[in-house]
PDB file of C-alpha atoms and ligand atoms in Angstrom:
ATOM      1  CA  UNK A   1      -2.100  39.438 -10.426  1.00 49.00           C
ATOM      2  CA  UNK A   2      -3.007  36.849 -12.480  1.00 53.00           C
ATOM      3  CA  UNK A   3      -3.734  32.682 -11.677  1.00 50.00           C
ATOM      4  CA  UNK A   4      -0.675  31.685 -12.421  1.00 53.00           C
ATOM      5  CA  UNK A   5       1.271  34.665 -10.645  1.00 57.00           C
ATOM      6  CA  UNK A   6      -1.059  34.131  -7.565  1.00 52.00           C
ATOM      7  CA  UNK A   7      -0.442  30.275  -7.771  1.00 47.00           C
ATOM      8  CA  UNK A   8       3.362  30.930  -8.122  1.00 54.00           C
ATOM      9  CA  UNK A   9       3.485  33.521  -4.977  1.00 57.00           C
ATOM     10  CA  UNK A  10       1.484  31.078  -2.969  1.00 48.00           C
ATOM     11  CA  UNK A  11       3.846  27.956  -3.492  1.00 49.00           C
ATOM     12  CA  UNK A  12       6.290  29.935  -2.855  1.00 54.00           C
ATOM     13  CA  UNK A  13       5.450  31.130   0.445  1.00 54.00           C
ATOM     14  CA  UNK A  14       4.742  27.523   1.493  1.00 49.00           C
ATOM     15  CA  UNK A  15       8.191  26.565   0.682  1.00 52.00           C
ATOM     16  CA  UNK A  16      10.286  29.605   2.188  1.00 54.00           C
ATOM     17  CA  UNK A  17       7.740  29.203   5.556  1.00 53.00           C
ATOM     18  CA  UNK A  18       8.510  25.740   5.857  1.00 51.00           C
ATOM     19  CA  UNK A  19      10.809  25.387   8.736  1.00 50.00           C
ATOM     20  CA  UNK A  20      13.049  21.760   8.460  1.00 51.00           C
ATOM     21  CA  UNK A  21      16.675  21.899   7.521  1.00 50.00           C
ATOM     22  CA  UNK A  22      15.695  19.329   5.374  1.00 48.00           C
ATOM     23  CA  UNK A  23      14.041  21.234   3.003  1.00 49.00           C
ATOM     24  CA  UNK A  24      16.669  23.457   2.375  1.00 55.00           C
ATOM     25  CA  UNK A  25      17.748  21.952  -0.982  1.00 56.00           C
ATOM     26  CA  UNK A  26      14.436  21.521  -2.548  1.00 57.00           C
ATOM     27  CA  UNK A  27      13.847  25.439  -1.574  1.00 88.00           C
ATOM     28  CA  UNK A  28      16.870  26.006  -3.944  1.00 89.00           C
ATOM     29  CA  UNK A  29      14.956  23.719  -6.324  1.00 91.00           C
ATOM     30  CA  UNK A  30      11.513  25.311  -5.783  1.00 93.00           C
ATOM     31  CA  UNK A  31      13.508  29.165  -6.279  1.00 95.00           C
ATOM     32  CA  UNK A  32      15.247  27.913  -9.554  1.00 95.00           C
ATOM     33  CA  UNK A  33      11.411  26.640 -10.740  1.00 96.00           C
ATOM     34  CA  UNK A  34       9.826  29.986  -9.807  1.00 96.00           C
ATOM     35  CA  UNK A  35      12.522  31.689 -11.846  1.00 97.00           C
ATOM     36  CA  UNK A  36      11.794  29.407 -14.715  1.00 98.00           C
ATOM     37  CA  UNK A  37       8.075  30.012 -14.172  1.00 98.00           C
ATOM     38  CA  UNK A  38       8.927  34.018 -14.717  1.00 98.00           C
ATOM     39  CA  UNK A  39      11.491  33.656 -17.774  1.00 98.00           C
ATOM     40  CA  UNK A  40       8.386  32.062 -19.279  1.00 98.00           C
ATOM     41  CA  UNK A  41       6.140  34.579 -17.912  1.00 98.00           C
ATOM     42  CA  UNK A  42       8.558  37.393 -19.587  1.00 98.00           C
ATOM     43  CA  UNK A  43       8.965  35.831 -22.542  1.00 98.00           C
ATOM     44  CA  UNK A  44       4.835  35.756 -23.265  1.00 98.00           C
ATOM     45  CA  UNK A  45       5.542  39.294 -22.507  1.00 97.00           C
ATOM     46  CA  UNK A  46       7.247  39.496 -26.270  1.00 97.00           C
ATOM     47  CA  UNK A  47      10.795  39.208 -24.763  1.00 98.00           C
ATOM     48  CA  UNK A  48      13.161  37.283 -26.867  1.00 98.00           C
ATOM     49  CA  UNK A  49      16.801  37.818 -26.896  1.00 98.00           C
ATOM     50  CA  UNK A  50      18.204  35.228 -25.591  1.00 98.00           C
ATOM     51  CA  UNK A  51      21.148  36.617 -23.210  1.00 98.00           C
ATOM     52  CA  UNK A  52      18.180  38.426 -21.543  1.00 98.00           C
ATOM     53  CA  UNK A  53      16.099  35.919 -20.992  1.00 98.00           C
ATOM     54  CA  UNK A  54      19.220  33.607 -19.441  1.00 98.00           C
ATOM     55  CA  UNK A  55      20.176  36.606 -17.169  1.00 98.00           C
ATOM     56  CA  UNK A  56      16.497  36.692 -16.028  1.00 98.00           C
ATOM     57  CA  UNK A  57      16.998  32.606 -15.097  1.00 98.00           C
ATOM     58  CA  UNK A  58      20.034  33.127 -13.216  1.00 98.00           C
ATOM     59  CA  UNK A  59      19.822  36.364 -11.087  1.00 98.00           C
ATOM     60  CA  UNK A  60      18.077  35.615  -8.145  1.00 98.00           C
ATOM     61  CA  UNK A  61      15.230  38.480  -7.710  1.00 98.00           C
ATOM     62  CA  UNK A  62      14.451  37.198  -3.963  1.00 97.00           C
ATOM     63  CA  UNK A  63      18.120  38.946  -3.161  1.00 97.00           C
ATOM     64  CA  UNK A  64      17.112  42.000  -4.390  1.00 98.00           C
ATOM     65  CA  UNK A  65      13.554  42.585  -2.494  1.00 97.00           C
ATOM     66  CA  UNK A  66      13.229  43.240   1.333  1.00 97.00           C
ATOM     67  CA  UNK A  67      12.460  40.249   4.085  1.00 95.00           C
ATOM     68  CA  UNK A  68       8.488  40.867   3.700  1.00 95.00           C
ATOM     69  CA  UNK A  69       8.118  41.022  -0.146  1.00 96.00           C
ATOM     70  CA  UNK A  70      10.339  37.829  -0.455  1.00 95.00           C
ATOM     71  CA  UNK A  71       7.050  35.422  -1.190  1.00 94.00           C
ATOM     72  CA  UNK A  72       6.116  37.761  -4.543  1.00 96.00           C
ATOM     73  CA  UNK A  73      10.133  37.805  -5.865  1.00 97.00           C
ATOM     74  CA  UNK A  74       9.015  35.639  -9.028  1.00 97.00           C
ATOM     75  CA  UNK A  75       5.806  37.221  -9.277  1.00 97.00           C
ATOM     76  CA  UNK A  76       5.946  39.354 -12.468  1.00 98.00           C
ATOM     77  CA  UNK A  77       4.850  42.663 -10.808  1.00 97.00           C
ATOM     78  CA  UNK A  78       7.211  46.020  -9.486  1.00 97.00           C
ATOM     79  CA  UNK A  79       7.501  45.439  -5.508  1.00 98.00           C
ATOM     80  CA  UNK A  80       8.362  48.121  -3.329  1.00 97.00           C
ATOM     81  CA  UNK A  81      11.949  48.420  -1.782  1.00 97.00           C
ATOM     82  CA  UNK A  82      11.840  51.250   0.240  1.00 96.00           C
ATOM     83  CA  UNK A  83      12.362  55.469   0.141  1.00 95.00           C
ATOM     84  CA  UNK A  84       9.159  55.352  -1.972  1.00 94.00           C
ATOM     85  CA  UNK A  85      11.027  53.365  -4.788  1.00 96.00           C
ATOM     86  CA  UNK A  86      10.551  49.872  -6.276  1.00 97.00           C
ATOM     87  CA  UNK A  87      11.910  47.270  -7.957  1.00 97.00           C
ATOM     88  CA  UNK A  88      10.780  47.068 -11.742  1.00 97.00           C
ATOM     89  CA  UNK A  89       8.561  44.358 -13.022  1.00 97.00           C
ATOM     90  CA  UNK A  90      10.573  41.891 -14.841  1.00 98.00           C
ATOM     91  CA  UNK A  91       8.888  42.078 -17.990  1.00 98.00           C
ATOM     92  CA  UNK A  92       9.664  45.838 -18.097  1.00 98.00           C
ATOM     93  CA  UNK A  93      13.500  44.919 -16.994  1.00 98.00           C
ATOM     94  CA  UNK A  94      13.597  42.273 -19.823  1.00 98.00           C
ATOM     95  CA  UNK A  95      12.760  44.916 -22.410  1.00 98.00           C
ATOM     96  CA  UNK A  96      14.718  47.422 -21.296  1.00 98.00           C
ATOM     97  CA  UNK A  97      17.686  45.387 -21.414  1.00 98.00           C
ATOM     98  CA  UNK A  98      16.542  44.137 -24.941  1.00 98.00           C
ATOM     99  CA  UNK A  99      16.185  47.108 -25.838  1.00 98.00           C
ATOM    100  CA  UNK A 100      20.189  47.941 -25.606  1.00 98.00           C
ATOM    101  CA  UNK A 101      21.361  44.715 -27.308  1.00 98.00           C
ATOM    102  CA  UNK A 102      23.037  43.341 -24.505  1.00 98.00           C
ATOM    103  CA  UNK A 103      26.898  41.829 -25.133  1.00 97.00           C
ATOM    104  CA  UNK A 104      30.011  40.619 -23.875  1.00 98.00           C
ATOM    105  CA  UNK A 105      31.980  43.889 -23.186  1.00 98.00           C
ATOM    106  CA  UNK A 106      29.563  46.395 -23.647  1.00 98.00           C
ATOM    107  CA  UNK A 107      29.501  49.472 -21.947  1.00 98.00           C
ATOM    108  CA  UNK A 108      25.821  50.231 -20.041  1.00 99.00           C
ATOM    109  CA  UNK A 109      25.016  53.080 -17.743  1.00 99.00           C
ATOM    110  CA  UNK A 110      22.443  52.877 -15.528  1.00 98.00           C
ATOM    111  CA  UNK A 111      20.626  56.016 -14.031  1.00 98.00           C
ATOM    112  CA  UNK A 112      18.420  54.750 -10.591  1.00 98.00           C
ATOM    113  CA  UNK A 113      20.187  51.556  -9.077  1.00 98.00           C
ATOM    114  CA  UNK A 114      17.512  51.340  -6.495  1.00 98.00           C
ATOM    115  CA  UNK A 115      18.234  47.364  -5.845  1.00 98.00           C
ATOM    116  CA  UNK A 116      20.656  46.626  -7.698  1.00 98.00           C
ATOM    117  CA  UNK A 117      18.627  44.067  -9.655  1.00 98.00           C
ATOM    118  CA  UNK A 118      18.200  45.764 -13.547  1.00 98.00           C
ATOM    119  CA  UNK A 119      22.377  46.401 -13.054  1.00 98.00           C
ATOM    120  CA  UNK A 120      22.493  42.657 -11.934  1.00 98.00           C
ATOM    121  CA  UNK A 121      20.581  41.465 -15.324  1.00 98.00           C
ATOM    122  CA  UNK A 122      22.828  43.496 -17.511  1.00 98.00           C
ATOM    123  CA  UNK A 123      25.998  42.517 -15.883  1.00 98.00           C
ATOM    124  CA  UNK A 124      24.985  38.782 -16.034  1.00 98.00           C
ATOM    125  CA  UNK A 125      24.565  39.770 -20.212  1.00 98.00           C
ATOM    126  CA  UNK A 126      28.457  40.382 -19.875  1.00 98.00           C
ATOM    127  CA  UNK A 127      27.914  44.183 -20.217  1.00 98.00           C
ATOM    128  CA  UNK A 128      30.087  46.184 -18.560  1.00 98.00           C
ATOM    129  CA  UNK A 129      28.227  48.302 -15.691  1.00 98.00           C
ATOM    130  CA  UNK A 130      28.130  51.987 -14.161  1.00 99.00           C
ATOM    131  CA  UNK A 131      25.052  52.421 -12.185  1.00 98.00           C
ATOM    132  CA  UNK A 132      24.464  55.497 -10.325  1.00 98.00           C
ATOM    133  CA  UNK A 133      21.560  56.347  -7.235  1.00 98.00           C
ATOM    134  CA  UNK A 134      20.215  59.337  -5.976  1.00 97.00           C
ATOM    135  CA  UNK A 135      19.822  57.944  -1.895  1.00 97.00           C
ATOM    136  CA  UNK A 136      23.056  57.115  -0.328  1.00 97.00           C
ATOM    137  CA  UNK A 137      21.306  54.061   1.650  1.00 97.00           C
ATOM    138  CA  UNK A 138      20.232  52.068  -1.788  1.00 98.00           C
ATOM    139  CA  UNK A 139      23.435  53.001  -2.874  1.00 98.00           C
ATOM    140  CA  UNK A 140      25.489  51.601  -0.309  1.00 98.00           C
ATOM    141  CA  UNK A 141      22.802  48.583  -0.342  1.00 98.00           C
ATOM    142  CA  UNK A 142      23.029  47.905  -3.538  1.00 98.00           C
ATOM    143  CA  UNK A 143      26.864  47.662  -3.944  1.00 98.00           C
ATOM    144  CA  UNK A 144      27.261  45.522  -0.457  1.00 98.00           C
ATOM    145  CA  UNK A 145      24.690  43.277  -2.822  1.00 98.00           C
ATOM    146  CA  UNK A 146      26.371  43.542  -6.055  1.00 98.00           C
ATOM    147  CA  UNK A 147      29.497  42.421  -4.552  1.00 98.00           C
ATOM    148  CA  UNK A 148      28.291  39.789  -1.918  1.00 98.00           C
ATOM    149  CA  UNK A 149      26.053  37.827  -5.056  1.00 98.00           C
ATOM    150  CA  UNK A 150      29.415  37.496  -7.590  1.00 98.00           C
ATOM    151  CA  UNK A 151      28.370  40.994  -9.517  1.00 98.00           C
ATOM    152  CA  UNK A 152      31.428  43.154  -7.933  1.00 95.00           C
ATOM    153  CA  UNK A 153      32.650  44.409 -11.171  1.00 97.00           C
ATOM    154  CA  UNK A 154      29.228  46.571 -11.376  1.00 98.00           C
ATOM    155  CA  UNK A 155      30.552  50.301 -10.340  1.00 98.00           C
ATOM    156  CA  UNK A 156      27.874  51.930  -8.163  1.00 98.00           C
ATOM    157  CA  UNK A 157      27.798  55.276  -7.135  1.00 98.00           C
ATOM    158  CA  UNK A 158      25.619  57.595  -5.143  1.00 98.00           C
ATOM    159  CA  UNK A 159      25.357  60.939  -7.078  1.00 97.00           C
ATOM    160  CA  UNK A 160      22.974  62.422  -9.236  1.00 97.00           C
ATOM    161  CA  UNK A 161      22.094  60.477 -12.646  1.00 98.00           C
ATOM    162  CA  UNK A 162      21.232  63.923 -14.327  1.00 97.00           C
ATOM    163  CA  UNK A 163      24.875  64.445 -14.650  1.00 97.00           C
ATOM    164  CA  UNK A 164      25.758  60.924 -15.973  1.00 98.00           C
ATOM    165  CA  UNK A 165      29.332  59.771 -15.413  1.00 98.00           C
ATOM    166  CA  UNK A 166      31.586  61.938 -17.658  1.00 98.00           C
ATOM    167  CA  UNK A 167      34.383  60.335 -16.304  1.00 98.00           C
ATOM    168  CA  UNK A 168      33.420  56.512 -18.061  1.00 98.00           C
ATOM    169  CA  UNK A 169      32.075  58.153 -20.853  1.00 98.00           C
ATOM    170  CA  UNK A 170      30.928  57.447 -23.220  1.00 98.00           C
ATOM    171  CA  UNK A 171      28.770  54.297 -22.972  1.00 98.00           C
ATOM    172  CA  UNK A 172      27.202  52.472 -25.572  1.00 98.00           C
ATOM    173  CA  UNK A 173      24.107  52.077 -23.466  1.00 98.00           C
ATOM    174  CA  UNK A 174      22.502  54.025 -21.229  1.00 99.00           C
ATOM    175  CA  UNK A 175      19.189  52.619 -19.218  1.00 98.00           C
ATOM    176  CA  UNK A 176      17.021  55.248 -17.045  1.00 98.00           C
ATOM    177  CA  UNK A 177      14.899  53.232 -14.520  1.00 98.00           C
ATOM    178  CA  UNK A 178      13.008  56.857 -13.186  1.00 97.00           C
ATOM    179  CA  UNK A 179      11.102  59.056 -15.417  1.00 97.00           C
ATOM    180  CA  UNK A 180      11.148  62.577 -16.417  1.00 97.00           C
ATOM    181  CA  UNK A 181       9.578  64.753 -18.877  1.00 96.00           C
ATOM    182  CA  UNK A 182      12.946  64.683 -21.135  1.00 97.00           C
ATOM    183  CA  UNK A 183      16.101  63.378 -21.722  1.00 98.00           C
ATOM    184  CA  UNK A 184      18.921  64.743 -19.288  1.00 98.00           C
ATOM    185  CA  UNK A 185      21.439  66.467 -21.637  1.00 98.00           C
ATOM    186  CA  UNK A 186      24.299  65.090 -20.220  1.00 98.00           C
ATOM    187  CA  UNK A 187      23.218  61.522 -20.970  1.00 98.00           C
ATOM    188  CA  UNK A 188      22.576  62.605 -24.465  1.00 98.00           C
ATOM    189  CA  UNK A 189      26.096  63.878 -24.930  1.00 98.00           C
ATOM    190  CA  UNK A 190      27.520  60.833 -23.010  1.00 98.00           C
ATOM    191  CA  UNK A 191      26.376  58.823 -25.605  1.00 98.00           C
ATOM    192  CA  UNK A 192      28.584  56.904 -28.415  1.00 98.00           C
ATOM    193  CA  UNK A 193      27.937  56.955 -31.689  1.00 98.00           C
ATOM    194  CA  UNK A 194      26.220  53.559 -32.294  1.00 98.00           C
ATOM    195  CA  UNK A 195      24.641  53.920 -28.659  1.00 98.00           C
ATOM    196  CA  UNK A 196      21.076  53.412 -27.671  1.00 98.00           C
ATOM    197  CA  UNK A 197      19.516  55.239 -24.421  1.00 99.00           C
ATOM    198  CA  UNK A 198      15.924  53.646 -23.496  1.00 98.00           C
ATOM    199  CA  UNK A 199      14.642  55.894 -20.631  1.00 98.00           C
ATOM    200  CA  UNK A 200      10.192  56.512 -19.965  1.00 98.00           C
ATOM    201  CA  UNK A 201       9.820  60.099 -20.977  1.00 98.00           C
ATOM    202  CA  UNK A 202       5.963  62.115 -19.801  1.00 97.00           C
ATOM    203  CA  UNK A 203       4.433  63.164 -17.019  1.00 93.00           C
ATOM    204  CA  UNK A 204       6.738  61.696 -13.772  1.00 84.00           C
ATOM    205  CA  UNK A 205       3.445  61.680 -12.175  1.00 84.00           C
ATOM    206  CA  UNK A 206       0.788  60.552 -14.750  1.00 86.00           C
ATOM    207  CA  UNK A 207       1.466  59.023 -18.145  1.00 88.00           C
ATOM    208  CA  UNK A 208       4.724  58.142 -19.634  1.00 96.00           C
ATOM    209  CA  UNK A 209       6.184  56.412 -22.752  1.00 97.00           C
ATOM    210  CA  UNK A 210       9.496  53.941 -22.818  1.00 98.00           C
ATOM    211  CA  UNK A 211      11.529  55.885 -25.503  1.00 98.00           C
ATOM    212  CA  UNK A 212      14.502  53.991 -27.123  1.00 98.00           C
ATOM    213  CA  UNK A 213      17.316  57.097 -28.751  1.00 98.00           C
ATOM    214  CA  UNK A 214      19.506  56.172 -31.164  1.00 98.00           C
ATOM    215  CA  UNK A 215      22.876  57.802 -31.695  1.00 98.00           C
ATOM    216  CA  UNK A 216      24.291  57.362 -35.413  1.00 98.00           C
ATOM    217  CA  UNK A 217      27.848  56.914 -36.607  1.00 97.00           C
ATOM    218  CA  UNK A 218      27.679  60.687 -37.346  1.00 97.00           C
ATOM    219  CA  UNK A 219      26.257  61.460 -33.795  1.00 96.00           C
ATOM    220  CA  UNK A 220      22.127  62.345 -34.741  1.00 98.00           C
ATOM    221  CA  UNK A 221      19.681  61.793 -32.561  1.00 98.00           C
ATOM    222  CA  UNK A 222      16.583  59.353 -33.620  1.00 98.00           C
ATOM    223  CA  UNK A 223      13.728  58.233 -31.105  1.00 98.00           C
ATOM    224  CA  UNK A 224      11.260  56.235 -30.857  1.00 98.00           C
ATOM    225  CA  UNK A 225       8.147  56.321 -28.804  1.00 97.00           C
ATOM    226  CA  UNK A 226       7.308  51.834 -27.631  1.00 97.00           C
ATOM    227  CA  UNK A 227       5.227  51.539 -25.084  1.00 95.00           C
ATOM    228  CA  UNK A 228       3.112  53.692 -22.333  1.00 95.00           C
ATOM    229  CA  UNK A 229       4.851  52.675 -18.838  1.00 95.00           C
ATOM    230  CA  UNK A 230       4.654  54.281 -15.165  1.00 93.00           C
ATOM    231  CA  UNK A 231       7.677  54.770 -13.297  1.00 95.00           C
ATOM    232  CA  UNK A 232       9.025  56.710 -10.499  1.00 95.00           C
ATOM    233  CA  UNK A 233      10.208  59.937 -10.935  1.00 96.00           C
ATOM    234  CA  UNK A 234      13.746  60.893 -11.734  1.00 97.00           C
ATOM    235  CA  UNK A 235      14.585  62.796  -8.397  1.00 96.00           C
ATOM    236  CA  UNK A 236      17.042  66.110  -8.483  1.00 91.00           C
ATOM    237  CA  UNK A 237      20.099  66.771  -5.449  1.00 84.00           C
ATOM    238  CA  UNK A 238      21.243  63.760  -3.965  1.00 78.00           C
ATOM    239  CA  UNK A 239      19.453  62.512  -0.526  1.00 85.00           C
TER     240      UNK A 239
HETATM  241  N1  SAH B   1      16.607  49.864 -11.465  1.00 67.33           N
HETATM  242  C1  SAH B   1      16.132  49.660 -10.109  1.00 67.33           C
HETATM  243  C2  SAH B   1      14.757  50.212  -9.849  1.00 67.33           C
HETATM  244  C3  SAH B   1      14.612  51.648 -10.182  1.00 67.33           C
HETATM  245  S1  SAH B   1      13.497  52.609  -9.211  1.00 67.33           S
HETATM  246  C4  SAH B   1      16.148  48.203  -9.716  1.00 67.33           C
HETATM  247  O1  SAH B   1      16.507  47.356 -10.543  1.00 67.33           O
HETATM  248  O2  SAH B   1      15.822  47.905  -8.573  1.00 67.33           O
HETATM  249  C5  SAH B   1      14.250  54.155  -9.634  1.00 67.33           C
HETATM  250  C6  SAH B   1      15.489  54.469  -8.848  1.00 67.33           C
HETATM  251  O3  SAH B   1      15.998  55.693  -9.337  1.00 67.33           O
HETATM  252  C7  SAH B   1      15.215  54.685  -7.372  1.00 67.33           C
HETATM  253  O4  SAH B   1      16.067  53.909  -6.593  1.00 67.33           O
HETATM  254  C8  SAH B   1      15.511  56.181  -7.174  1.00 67.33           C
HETATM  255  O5  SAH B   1      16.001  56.497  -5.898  1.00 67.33           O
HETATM  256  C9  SAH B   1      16.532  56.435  -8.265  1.00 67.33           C
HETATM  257  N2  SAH B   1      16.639  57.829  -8.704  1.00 67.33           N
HETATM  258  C10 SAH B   1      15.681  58.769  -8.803  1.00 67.33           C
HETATM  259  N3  SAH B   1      16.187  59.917  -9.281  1.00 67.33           N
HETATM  260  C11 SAH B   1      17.505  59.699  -9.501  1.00 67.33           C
HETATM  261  C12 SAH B   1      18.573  60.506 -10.005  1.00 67.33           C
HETATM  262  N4  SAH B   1      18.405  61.784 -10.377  1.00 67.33           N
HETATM  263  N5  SAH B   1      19.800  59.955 -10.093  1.00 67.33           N
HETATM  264  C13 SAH B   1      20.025  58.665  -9.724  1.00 67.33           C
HETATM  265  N6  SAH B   1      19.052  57.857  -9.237  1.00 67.33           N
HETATM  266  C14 SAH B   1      17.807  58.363  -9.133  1.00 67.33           C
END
């Protein structure tokens, strides 16, 4: 964790411990400045489109995180959320949804919902969003979320993400948030022309890459190896 990170989860845990009613309003203050503090904190991270980077400002990551890990929400670091998942850094969120060229309209699968937050940031993009979760409890958490913070046009379901979700197909994004050693086949042919799939393809247990796959007008296949990454592993049967 670095200074400023460390500085930014301390303040914060001051201000959500602090008990007067009075200080309610400056807590939504202090919230809206830690947000700030981690759109800049993303954005040293190379992260520049600017829908992403407003999406970042506005969702409000402390929703997303259990009770306990509520003082490191604007900390720029993955936080656990339970089953053995977690919640993506931000940075890592902020490319990914680069990555797809975010727009008004756009249709973005998700595979691994876990909090709901990456499905959040796209919908606040104005994409248009499936998201699907292996464990029925994040599932069910993650819509009751969704729809309780203004996001209830995000479709969630609890299924398996190796299959995709022929029946929106085809999508002209699709984001993996778990990693596996290759692309599920499904989510290949799900696809559109045009599309771009960004997914971390290795070892689910050692070292991985972010790969971004392009699908042309004529429907080849190019990728592209970015970054080394470590996520958790893209799970098989549903739980
Ligand atoms: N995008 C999430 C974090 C992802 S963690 C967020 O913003 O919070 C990866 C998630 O993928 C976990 O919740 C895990 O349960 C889920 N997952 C793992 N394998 C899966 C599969 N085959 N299909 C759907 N979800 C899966």
């Amino acid at each position: 964790m670095s200074r400023a990170n460390a500085f930014a989860a301390v303040f914060l845990s001051l201000t959500l411990t602090t008990p007067a009613c009075a200080q309610r309003e400056s807590t939504a203050d202090q919230l809206r400045e830690s947000r700030e503090q981690l759109v800049a904190e993303v954005a040293r991270d190379g992260i520049r489109d600017s829908a992403t980077l407003a999406a970042i400002r506005t969702v409000p990551r402390h929703e997303f995180v259990p009770e306990d890990q509520r003082v490191y929400a604007y900390v720029n670091t993955p936080l656990p959320i339970g089953y053995q998942q977690t919640i993506s850094q931000p940075s890592v969120v902020g490319m990914m949804t680069e990555l797809i060229e975010p727009r008004t309209g756009k249709r973005v699968l998700e595979v691994g919902t876990g909090s709901g937050y990456q499905a959040a940031i796209l919908a606040e993009t104005g994409c248009r969003v499936w998201t699907i979760e292996i464990f029925e409890a994040l599932a069910s958490q993650a819509r009751d979320r969704l729809a309780r913070l203004g996001y209830s046009d995000v479709k969630v379901r609890h299924g398996d993400g190796y299959a995709g979700w022929p029946e929106a197909a085809p999508f002209e994004g699709i984001l993996v948030t778990a990693a596996a050693d290759s692309v599920p086949p499904a989510l290949l042919e799900q696809l559109a022309p045009g599309g771009r799939l960004v997914m971390p393809v290795g070892d689910p247990d050692s070292h991985q890459d972010l790969v971004l796959i392009q699908k042309d007008a004529r429907g080849r296949l190019a990728s592209r190896q970015l970054i080394p990454v470590r996520f958790v592993p893209l799970l098989r049967g549903v739980r």
